[in-house]
Structure formats: structure tokens, C-alpha cells
């Protein structure tokens, strides 16, 4: 995808938030939310496991553990991407690059799932454990333990 964006539009691909394991989601959650703010500025609240949690980090909200589609779910997970252009680029379904990406998403095994909830930068990546296109089967890649 990066090579095609560069070839066609002269921009690169930027990943802003990636695929996470369940433990990584827990770690992000605990770094941003607490049960007791103790006088710290509260940026928002979320319910998780029947309890109210306070976001005390300005880094932004994150999905409750077990609910984020950035967490690996079988052979799929989500990533937030943008491009290096000076406009909305691929994050806007109405831009030239955004229309191109959505028309060609299937050839990269991604889907613009965020369009359905107002996050044009959010894409589902399917078959995340498959070989990278162009990589010979059985060689040159990093082994991933699927257990």
C-alpha cells in the first residue's frame, strides 16, 4: 500500500495506532484510566466490568479491554492510518486518495470500517497472519506463534 501511494500520489503511509494483543490493550487502558482520579484532571469516563473509570491521560480515549477492534480477533485486527499529504488524504472517503483506497482496499486485504462510525482513518486488516504479498511462502518472514 505504501509503495502504491508513493507511485500514484507521491505520499507515504503513516500508521497512527496499530494492532494490539490483549495484554497491550490492558496496558494502554491502565496507563490512561483509573478508578480514583485523586484530584487529577479527568478527560472522560468509561464503564468497564461494571465500574466507572476516569481517563486521566490527555492521550485520548481507548476502547475497554476486550472490546477494541485493534485487539487481534482471530485473523483480523484494526489499524489507524493516514498519509503524508497536506490534506485529509486517505482518511477522507471523498478525497481523490480516499476514493482510490476504498476502491482498491480489497487488493490490500483491508476494509474502511471506520467510515461507518466517523473514523475515516480506521481500517480493518484481514488475514494478518498470512504472508506479506510478494514474500515467498516459507521464507524471509518472521515466524509468528499463533497459539
Tab-separated table of N, CA and C in Angstrom:
chain	number	residue	atom	x	y	z
A	1	UNK	N	0.836	-1.191	0.000
A	1	UNK	CA	0.000	0.000	0.000
A	1	UNK	C	0.874	1.246	0.000
A	2	UNK	N	1.909	1.243	0.823
A	2	UNK	CA	2.815	2.384	0.862
A	2	UNK	C	3.441	2.622	-0.511
A	3	UNK	N	3.912	1.549	-1.153
A	3	UNK	CA	4.538	1.683	-2.476
A	3	UNK	C	3.549	2.229	-3.500
A	4	UNK	N	2.313	1.767	-3.461
A	4	UNK	CA	1.305	2.254	-4.416
A	4	UNK	C	0.956	3.714	-4.166
A	5	UNK	N	0.823	4.114	-2.896
A	5	UNK	CA	0.542	5.521	-2.590
A	5	UNK	C	1.672	6.418	-3.087
A	6	UNK	N	2.898	5.967	-2.904
A	6	UNK	CA	4.056	6.749	-3.380
A	6	UNK	C	4.073	6.827	-4.903
A	7	UNK	N	3.814	5.694	-5.547
A	7	UNK	CA	3.853	5.642	-7.004
A	7	UNK	C	2.757	6.508	-7.629
A	8	UNK	N	1.545	6.391	-7.104
A	8	UNK	CA	0.401	7.078	-7.706
A	8	UNK	C	0.237	8.523	-7.276
A	9	UNK	N	0.553	8.810	-6.001
A	9	UNK	CA	0.219	10.127	-5.450
A	9	UNK	C	1.398	10.871	-4.843
A	10	UNK	N	2.540	10.218	-4.711
A	10	UNK	CA	3.705	10.878	-4.132
A	10	UNK	C	3.629	11.093	-2.635
A	11	UNK	N	2.812	10.304	-1.947
A	11	UNK	CA	2.699	10.397	-0.485
A	11	UNK	C	2.992	9.031	0.120
A	12	UNK	N	3.379	9.024	1.386
A	12	UNK	CA	3.651	7.775	2.087
A	12	UNK	C	2.526	7.411	3.036
A	13	UNK	N	2.621	6.250	3.586
A	13	UNK	CA	1.639	5.727	4.534
A	13	UNK	C	2.147	5.923	5.953
A	14	UNK	N	1.267	6.324	6.858
A	14	UNK	CA	1.606	6.519	8.264
A	14	UNK	C	0.618	5.721	9.110
A	15	UNK	N	1.126	4.874	10.000
A	15	UNK	CA	0.275	4.148	10.947
A	15	UNK	C	0.285	4.913	12.265
A	16	UNK	N	-0.902	5.328	12.714
A	16	UNK	CA	-1.014	6.115	13.945
A	16	UNK	C	-1.377	5.283	15.161
A	17	UNK	N	-2.015	4.163	14.934
A	17	UNK	CA	-2.385	3.262	16.022
A	17	UNK	C	-2.511	1.882	15.404
A	18	UNK	N	-1.908	0.896	16.034
A	18	UNK	CA	-1.811	-0.383	15.363
A	18	UNK	C	-2.563	-1.522	16.007
A	19	UNK	N	-2.211	-2.682	15.534
A	19	UNK	CA	-2.768	-3.932	16.018
A	19	UNK	C	-2.181	-4.213	17.394
A	20	UNK	N	-3.032	-4.690	18.311
A	20	UNK	CA	-2.590	-4.925	19.687
A	20	UNK	C	-2.961	-6.314	20.166
A	21	UNK	N	-2.146	-6.846	21.033
A	21	UNK	CA	-2.528	-8.056	21.754
A	21	UNK	C	-3.469	-7.644	22.887
A	22	UNK	N	-4.108	-8.621	23.491
A	22	UNK	CA	-4.995	-8.329	24.627
A	22	UNK	C	-4.205	-7.663	25.760
A	23	UNK	N	-2.991	-8.114	26.003
A	23	UNK	CA	-2.174	-7.514	27.070
A	23	UNK	C	-1.822	-6.070	26.740
A	24	UNK	N	-1.490	-5.786	25.485
A	24	UNK	CA	-1.180	-4.407	25.099
A	24	UNK	C	-2.391	-3.504	25.290
A	25	UNK	N	-3.593	-4.011	25.009
A	25	UNK	CA	-4.805	-3.218	25.220
A	25	UNK	C	-4.997	-2.926	26.708
A	26	UNK	N	-4.771	-3.938	27.549
A	26	UNK	CA	-4.843	-3.732	29.003
A	26	UNK	C	-3.828	-2.680	29.455
A	27	UNK	N	-2.609	-2.778	28.949
A	27	UNK	CA	-1.561	-1.829	29.339
A	27	UNK	C	-1.937	-0.396	28.952
A	28	UNK	N	-2.467	-0.217	27.750
A	28	UNK	CA	-2.892	1.126	27.320
A	28	UNK	C	-4.030	1.614	28.201
A	29	UNK	N	-4.991	0.741	28.465
A	29	UNK	CA	-6.136	1.108	29.307
A	29	UNK	C	-5.661	1.593	30.679
A	30	UNK	N	-4.820	0.791	31.330
A	30	UNK	CA	-4.355	1.150	32.676
A	30	UNK	C	-3.455	2.387	32.683
A	31	UNK	N	-2.826	2.699	31.560
A	31	UNK	CA	-2.000	3.909	31.507
A	31	UNK	C	-2.848	5.171	31.342
A	32	UNK	N	-4.099	5.010	30.902
A	32	UNK	CA	-4.950	6.182	30.657
A	32	UNK	C	-6.129	6.312	31.616
A	33	UNK	N	-6.547	5.222	32.211
A	33	UNK	CA	-7.747	5.227	33.054
A	33	UNK	C	-7.426	4.760	34.464
A	34	UNK	N	-8.191	5.267	35.403
A	34	UNK	CA	-8.048	4.870	36.803
A	34	UNK	C	-9.429	4.846	37.441
A	35	UNK	N	-9.557	4.128	38.519
A	35	UNK	CA	-10.834	4.103	39.262
A	35	UNK	C	-10.947	5.320	40.174
A	36	UNK	N	-9.829	5.876	40.595
A	36	UNK	CA	-9.827	7.004	41.524
A	36	UNK	C	-8.928	8.114	40.988
A	37	UNK	N	-9.507	9.205	40.487
A	37	UNK	CA	-8.677	10.255	39.886
A	37	UNK	C	-7.829	11.032	40.891
A	38	UNK	N	-8.213	11.032	42.179
A	38	UNK	CA	-7.422	11.697	43.231
A	38	UNK	C	-6.988	13.111	42.866
A	39	UNK	N	-7.931	13.920	42.410
A	39	UNK	CA	-7.660	15.320	42.118
A	39	UNK	C	-7.059	15.598	40.756
A	40	UNK	N	-6.718	14.552	40.007
A	40	UNK	CA	-6.159	14.765	38.669
A	40	UNK	C	-7.264	15.191	37.705
A	41	UNK	N	-6.885	15.908	36.650
A	41	UNK	CA	-7.847	16.315	35.635
A	41	UNK	C	-8.450	15.076	34.986
A	42	UNK	N	-9.764	15.089	34.829
A	42	UNK	CA	-10.476	13.977	34.203
A	42	UNK	C	-10.880	14.403	32.796
A	43	UNK	N	-10.446	13.636	31.793
A	43	UNK	CA	-10.716	13.946	30.391
A	43	UNK	C	-11.936	13.212	29.859
A	44	UNK	N	-12.445	12.262	30.596
A	44	UNK	CA	-13.606	11.495	30.174
A	44	UNK	C	-13.788	10.300	31.092
A	45	UNK	N	-14.903	9.631	30.916
A	45	UNK	CA	-15.181	8.442	31.718
A	45	UNK	C	-15.672	7.324	30.806
A	46	UNK	N	-15.477	6.104	31.266
A	46	UNK	CA	-15.974	4.914	30.564
A	46	UNK	C	-16.326	3.861	31.614
A	47	UNK	N	-17.315	3.064	31.283
A	47	UNK	CA	-17.663	1.927	32.120
A	47	UNK	C	-16.931	0.697	31.622
A	48	UNK	N	-16.393	-0.086	32.566
A	48	UNK	CA	-15.750	-1.348	32.226
A	48	UNK	C	-15.886	-2.284	33.415
A	49	UNK	N	-16.303	-3.489	33.144
A	49	UNK	CA	-16.508	-4.502	34.185
A	49	UNK	C	-17.419	-4.001	35.299
A	50	UNK	N	-18.456	-3.251	34.913
A	50	UNK	CA	-19.436	-2.772	35.884
A	50	UNK	C	-18.960	-1.637	36.769
A	51	UNK	N	-17.830	-1.016	36.439
A	51	UNK	CA	-17.291	0.071	37.250
A	51	UNK	C	-16.978	1.275	36.361
A	52	UNK	N	-17.104	2.451	36.948
A	52	UNK	CA	-16.783	3.683	36.243
A	52	UNK	C	-15.289	3.953	36.338
A	53	UNK	N	-14.670	4.217	35.193
A	53	UNK	CA	-13.245	4.513	35.114
A	53	UNK	C	-13.070	5.928	34.618
A	54	UNK	N	-12.044	6.616	35.103
A	54	UNK	CA	-11.774	8.010	34.764
A	54	UNK	C	-10.514	8.086	33.902
A	55	UNK	N	-10.637	8.763	32.776
A	55	UNK	CA	-9.454	8.947	31.925
A	55	UNK	C	-8.688	10.154	32.430
A	56	UNK	N	-7.475	9.912	32.896
A	56	UNK	CA	-6.628	10.969	33.452
A	56	UNK	C	-5.441	11.271	32.535
A	57	UNK	N	-5.509	10.755	31.316
A	57	UNK	CA	-4.450	10.996	30.336
A	57	UNK	C	-5.009	11.840	29.190
A	58	UNK	N	-4.264	12.875	28.767
A	58	UNK	CA	-4.706	13.663	27.622
A	58	UNK	C	-4.469	12.932	26.294
A	59	UNK	N	-3.885	11.732	26.345
A	59	UNK	CA	-3.547	10.995	25.124
A	59	UNK	C	-4.773	10.581	24.324
A	60	UNK	N	-5.954	10.645	24.889
A	60	UNK	CA	-7.165	10.297	24.153
A	60	UNK	C	-7.789	9.019	24.657
A	61	UNK	N	-9.048	8.826	24.306
A	61	UNK	CA	-9.752	7.635	24.777
A	61	UNK	C	-9.241	6.377	24.093
A	62	UNK	N	-9.493	5.258	24.720
A	62	UNK	CA	-9.140	3.951	24.185
A	62	UNK	C	-10.267	2.996	24.567
A	63	UNK	N	-10.506	2.018	23.717
A	63	UNK	CA	-11.579	1.058	23.982
A	63	UNK	C	-11.298	0.210	25.212
A	64	UNK	N	-12.374	-0.154	25.884
A	64	UNK	CA	-12.245	-1.032	27.045
A	64	UNK	C	-11.613	-2.347	26.609
A	65	UNK	N	-10.731	-2.913	27.445
A	65	UNK	CA	-10.117	-4.203	27.099
A	65	UNK	C	-11.185	-5.237	26.746
A	66	UNK	N	-10.902	-5.958	25.695
A	66	UNK	CA	-11.840	-6.966	25.220
A	66	UNK	C	-12.860	-6.429	24.236
A	67	UNK	N	-12.887	-5.101	24.027
A	67	UNK	CA	-13.865	-4.514	23.109
A	67	UNK	C	-13.236	-3.783	21.932
A	68	UNK	N	-11.957	-3.485	22.010
A	68	UNK	CA	-11.305	-2.721	20.944
A	68	UNK	C	-11.065	-3.587	19.723
A	69	UNK	N	-11.453	-3.078	18.551
A	69	UNK	CA	-11.183	-3.858	17.347
A	69	UNK	C	-9.734	-3.712	16.884
A	70	UNK	N	-8.902	-2.989	17.655
A	70	UNK	CA	-7.459	-3.002	17.415
A	70	UNK	C	-6.844	-4.276	17.991
A	71	UNK	N	-7.560	-4.908	18.930
A	71	UNK	CA	-7.076	-6.165	19.504
A	71	UNK	C	-7.210	-7.265	18.461
A	72	UNK	N	-6.236	-8.152	18.415
A	72	UNK	CA	-6.277	-9.271	17.476
A	72	UNK	C	-7.502	-10.120	17.777
A	73	UNK	N	-8.313	-10.337	16.743
A	73	UNK	CA	-9.523	-11.147	16.859
A	73	UNK	C	-9.443	-12.224	15.791
A	74	UNK	N	-8.899	-13.365	16.161
A	74	UNK	CA	-8.707	-14.417	15.173
A	74	UNK	C	-7.620	-14.021	14.193
A	75	UNK	N	-8.002	-13.774	12.957
A	75	UNK	CA	-7.056	-13.432	11.903
A	75	UNK	C	-7.288	-12.002	11.402
A	76	UNK	N	-7.863	-11.152	12.272
A	76	UNK	CA	-8.212	-9.783	11.880
A	76	UNK	C	-7.941	-8.844	13.045
A	77	UNK	N	-7.610	-7.619	12.701
A	77	UNK	CA	-7.461	-6.549	13.686
A	77	UNK	C	-7.525	-5.227	12.929
A	78	UNK	N	-7.512	-4.129	13.649
A	78	UNK	CA	-7.644	-2.817	13.011
A	78	UNK	C	-6.392	-1.981	13.217
A	79	UNK	N	-6.213	-1.036	12.312
A	79	UNK	CA	-5.109	-0.090	12.377
A	79	UNK	C	-5.642	1.276	11.958
A	80	UNK	N	-5.103	2.323	12.544
A	80	UNK	CA	-5.447	3.689	12.147
A	80	UNK	C	-4.323	4.202	11.268
A	81	UNK	N	-4.662	4.592	10.039
A	81	UNK	CA	-3.647	5.029	9.096
A	81	UNK	C	-4.006	6.373	8.483
A	82	UNK	N	-2.998	7.045	7.993
A	82	UNK	CA	-3.140	8.308	7.267
A	82	UNK	C	-2.062	8.302	6.201
A	83	UNK	N	-1.993	9.386	5.439
A	83	UNK	CA	-0.879	9.510	4.511
A	83	UNK	C	-0.144	10.809	4.802
A	84	UNK	N	0.979	11.003	4.151
A	84	UNK	CA	1.843	12.138	4.446
A	84	UNK	C	1.475	13.404	3.680
A	85	UNK	N	0.344	13.393	2.995
A	85	UNK	CA	-0.094	14.577	2.266
A	85	UNK	C	-0.490	15.715	3.190
A	86	UNK	N	-0.685	16.896	2.611
A	86	UNK	CA	-1.034	18.092	3.389
A	86	UNK	C	-2.533	18.259	3.600
A	87	UNK	N	-3.327	17.282	3.174
A	87	UNK	CA	-4.774	17.353	3.358
A	87	UNK	C	-5.242	16.052	4.022
A	88	UNK	N	-6.542	15.838	4.071
A	88	UNK	CA	-7.088	14.655	4.740
A	88	UNK	C	-6.688	13.356	4.050
A	89	UNK	N	-6.415	13.420	2.755
A	89	UNK	CA	-5.935	12.259	2.015
A	89	UNK	C	-6.780	11.021	2.192
A	90	UNK	N	-6.137	9.898	2.519
A	90	UNK	CA	-6.841	8.621	2.598
A	90	UNK	C	-7.853	8.559	3.743
A	91	UNK	N	-7.774	9.484	4.688
A	91	UNK	CA	-8.726	9.450	5.802
A	91	UNK	C	-10.098	9.979	5.405
A	92	UNK	N	-10.193	10.616	4.253
A	92	UNK	CA	-11.474	11.143	3.763
A	92	UNK	C	-11.971	10.307	2.590
A	93	UNK	N	-13.140	9.729	2.749
A	93	UNK	CA	-13.680	8.892	1.669
A	93	UNK	C	-14.047	9.715	0.437
A	94	UNK	N	-14.067	11.041	0.554
A	94	UNK	CA	-14.427	11.897	-0.572
A	94	UNK	C	-13.230	12.531	-1.273
A	95	UNK	N	-12.028	12.317	-0.754
A	95	UNK	CA	-10.837	12.866	-1.407
A	95	UNK	C	-10.409	11.924	-2.538
A	96	UNK	N	-9.571	12.411	-3.415
A	96	UNK	CA	-9.080	11.571	-4.521
A	96	UNK	C	-8.368	10.337	-3.992
A	97	UNK	N	-7.452	10.515	-3.023
A	97	UNK	CA	-6.717	9.368	-2.471
A	97	UNK	C	-7.641	8.469	-1.652
A	98	UNK	N	-8.570	9.075	-0.936
A	98	UNK	CA	-9.510	8.293	-0.148
A	98	UNK	C	-10.422	7.437	-1.017
A	99	UNK	N	-10.911	8.004	-2.109
A	99	UNK	CA	-11.744	7.222	-3.033
A	99	UNK	C	-10.934	6.084	-3.651
A	100	UNK	N	-9.689	6.383	-4.049
A	100	UNK	CA	-8.843	5.352	-4.638
A	100	UNK	C	-8.629	4.207	-3.650
A	101	UNK	N	-8.295	4.540	-2.399
A	101	UNK	CA	-8.032	3.492	-1.413
A	101	UNK	C	-9.268	2.628	-1.181
A	102	UNK	N	-10.424	3.243	-1.051
A	102	UNK	CA	-11.636	2.472	-0.794
A	102	UNK	C	-12.001	1.589	-1.993
A	103	UNK	N	-11.733	2.060	-3.192
A	103	UNK	CA	-11.998	1.250	-4.388
A	103	UNK	C	-11.030	0.088	-4.510
A	104	UNK	N	-9.833	0.229	-3.954
A	104	UNK	CA	-8.791	-0.786	-4.091
A	104	UNK	C	-8.467	-1.503	-2.784
A	105	UNK	N	-9.231	-1.251	-1.741
A	105	UNK	CA	-8.925	-1.810	-0.414
A	105	UNK	C	-8.839	-3.329	-0.434
A	106	UNK	N	-9.696	-3.974	-1.190
A	106	UNK	CA	-9.711	-5.431	-1.234
A	106	UNK	C	-8.396	-6.028	-1.701
A	107	UNK	N	-7.699	-5.344	-2.607
A	107	UNK	CA	-6.428	-5.887	-3.082
A	107	UNK	C	-5.334	-5.792	-2.021
A	108	UNK	N	-5.579	-5.027	-0.967
A	108	UNK	CA	-4.628	-4.940	0.140
A	108	UNK	C	-5.142	-5.682	1.371
A	109	UNK	N	-6.278	-6.363	1.220
A	109	UNK	CA	-6.920	-7.136	2.292
A	109	UNK	C	-7.290	-6.262	3.485
A	110	UNK	N	-7.752	-5.039	3.179
A	110	UNK	CA	-8.224	-4.139	4.233
A	110	UNK	C	-9.633	-3.673	3.905
A	111	UNK	N	-10.307	-3.136	4.910
A	111	UNK	CA	-11.650	-2.576	4.739
A	111	UNK	C	-11.747	-1.276	5.522
A	112	UNK	N	-12.369	-0.278	4.924
A	112	UNK	CA	-12.523	1.036	5.559
A	112	UNK	C	-13.676	0.992	6.555
A	113	UNK	N	-13.510	0.216	7.600
A	113	UNK	CA	-14.581	0.015	8.588
A	113	UNK	C	-14.914	1.278	9.358
A	114	UNK	N	-13.951	2.180	9.532
A	114	UNK	CA	-14.181	3.402	10.295
A	114	UNK	C	-15.135	4.376	9.631
A	115	UNK	N	-15.356	4.232	8.325
A	115	UNK	CA	-16.313	5.112	7.646
A	115	UNK	C	-17.697	4.985	8.256
A	116	UNK	N	-18.007	3.810	8.796
A	116	UNK	CA	-19.321	3.569	9.389
A	116	UNK	C	-19.537	4.255	10.722
A	117	UNK	N	-18.459	4.722	11.378
A	117	UNK	CA	-18.624	5.398	12.668
A	117	UNK	C	-17.792	6.667	12.771
A	118	UNK	N	-17.561	7.309	11.620
A	118	UNK	CA	-16.943	8.632	11.621
A	118	UNK	C	-15.440	8.664	11.845
A	119	UNK	N	-14.747	7.537	11.619
A	119	UNK	CA	-13.295	7.497	11.759
A	119	UNK	C	-12.694	7.007	10.443
A	120	UNK	N	-12.531	7.936	9.494
A	120	UNK	CA	-12.040	7.593	8.171
A	120	UNK	C	-10.629	7.060	8.153
A	121	UNK	N	-9.934	7.144	9.254
A	121	UNK	CA	-8.556	6.655	9.367
A	121	UNK	C	-8.491	5.209	9.844
A	122	UNK	N	-9.629	4.641	10.224
A	122	UNK	CA	-9.698	3.323	10.860
A	122	UNK	C	-9.991	2.245	9.807
A	123	UNK	N	-9.064	1.278	9.680
A	123	UNK	CA	-9.201	0.214	8.687
A	123	UNK	C	-9.019	-1.138	9.345
A	124	UNK	N	-9.859	-2.089	8.962
A	124	UNK	CA	-9.671	-3.469	9.398
A	124	UNK	C	-8.672	-4.129	8.469
A	125	UNK	N	-7.749	-4.876	9.049
A	125	UNK	CA	-6.799	-5.661	8.276
A	125	UNK	C	-7.193	-7.115	8.442
A	126	UNK	N	-7.470	-7.756	7.330
A	126	UNK	CA	-7.846	-9.168	7.343
A	126	UNK	C	-6.617	-10.028	7.097
A	127	UNK	N	-6.689	-11.266	7.545
A	127	UNK	CA	-5.624	-12.243	7.291
A	127	UNK	C	-4.259	-11.748	7.753
A	128	UNK	N	-4.199	-11.215	8.976
A	128	UNK	CA	-2.963	-10.608	9.468
A	128	UNK	C	-1.831	-11.600	9.653
A	129	UNK	N	-2.145	-12.888	9.683
A	129	UNK	CA	-1.086	-13.883	9.831
A	129	UNK	C	-0.671	-14.485	8.493
A	130	UNK	N	-1.255	-14.015	7.389
A	130	UNK	CA	-0.885	-14.511	6.063
A	130	UNK	C	0.459	-13.924	5.646
A	131	UNK	N	1.101	-14.536	4.683
A	131	UNK	CA	2.362	-13.997	4.159
A	131	UNK	C	2.127	-12.630	3.540
A	132	UNK	N	3.104	-11.768	3.688
A	132	UNK	CA	3.063	-10.461	3.054
A	132	UNK	C	3.089	-10.680	1.548
A	133	UNK	N	2.223	-9.989	0.763
A	133	UNK	CA	2.249	-10.177	-0.688
A	133	UNK	C	3.653	-9.959	-1.227
A	134	UNK	N	4.081	-10.863	-2.097
A	134	UNK	CA	5.410	-10.767	-2.679
A	134	UNK	C	6.477	-11.494	-1.884
A	135	UNK	N	6.142	-11.967	-0.667
A	135	UNK	CA	7.094	-12.720	0.153
A	135	UNK	C	6.950	-14.196	-0.180
A	136	UNK	N	8.021	-14.871	-0.527
A	136	UNK	CA	7.927	-16.306	-0.835
A	136	UNK	C	7.406	-17.079	0.370
A	137	UNK	N	6.498	-17.991	0.122
A	137	UNK	CA	5.968	-18.825	1.198
A	137	UNK	C	7.082	-19.615	1.835
A	138	UNK	N	7.136	-19.622	3.154
A	138	UNK	CA	8.112	-20.426	3.875
A	138	UNK	C	9.492	-19.798	3.976
A	139	UNK	N	9.635	-18.544	3.623
A	139	UNK	CA	10.969	-17.972	3.722
A	139	UNK	C	10.942	-16.457	3.819
A	140	UNK	N	11.947	-15.932	4.463
A	140	UNK	CA	12.145	-14.500	4.503
A	140	UNK	C	11.303	-13.750	5.508
A	141	UNK	N	10.354	-14.405	6.167
A	141	UNK	CA	9.496	-13.716	7.114
A	141	UNK	C	9.843	-14.068	8.542
A	142	UNK	N	9.161	-13.427	9.465
A	142	UNK	CA	9.334	-13.703	10.880
A	142	UNK	C	8.265	-14.697	11.307
A	143	UNK	N	8.649	-15.701	12.013
A	143	UNK	CA	7.714	-16.701	12.491
A	143	UNK	C	6.807	-16.087	13.552
A	144	UNK	N	5.522	-16.355	13.449
A	144	UNK	CA	4.546	-15.842	14.412
A	144	UNK	C	3.887	-17.034	15.089
A	145	UNK	N	3.927	-17.065	16.399
A	145	UNK	CA	3.271	-18.117	17.162
A	145	UNK	C	1.795	-17.791	17.237
A	146	UNK	N	0.944	-18.635	16.654
A	146	UNK	CA	-0.497	-18.382	16.597
A	146	UNK	C	-1.232	-18.948	17.795
A	147	UNK	N	-0.534	-19.543	18.741
A	147	UNK	CA	-1.208	-20.156	19.893
A	147	UNK	C	-1.536	-19.138	20.939
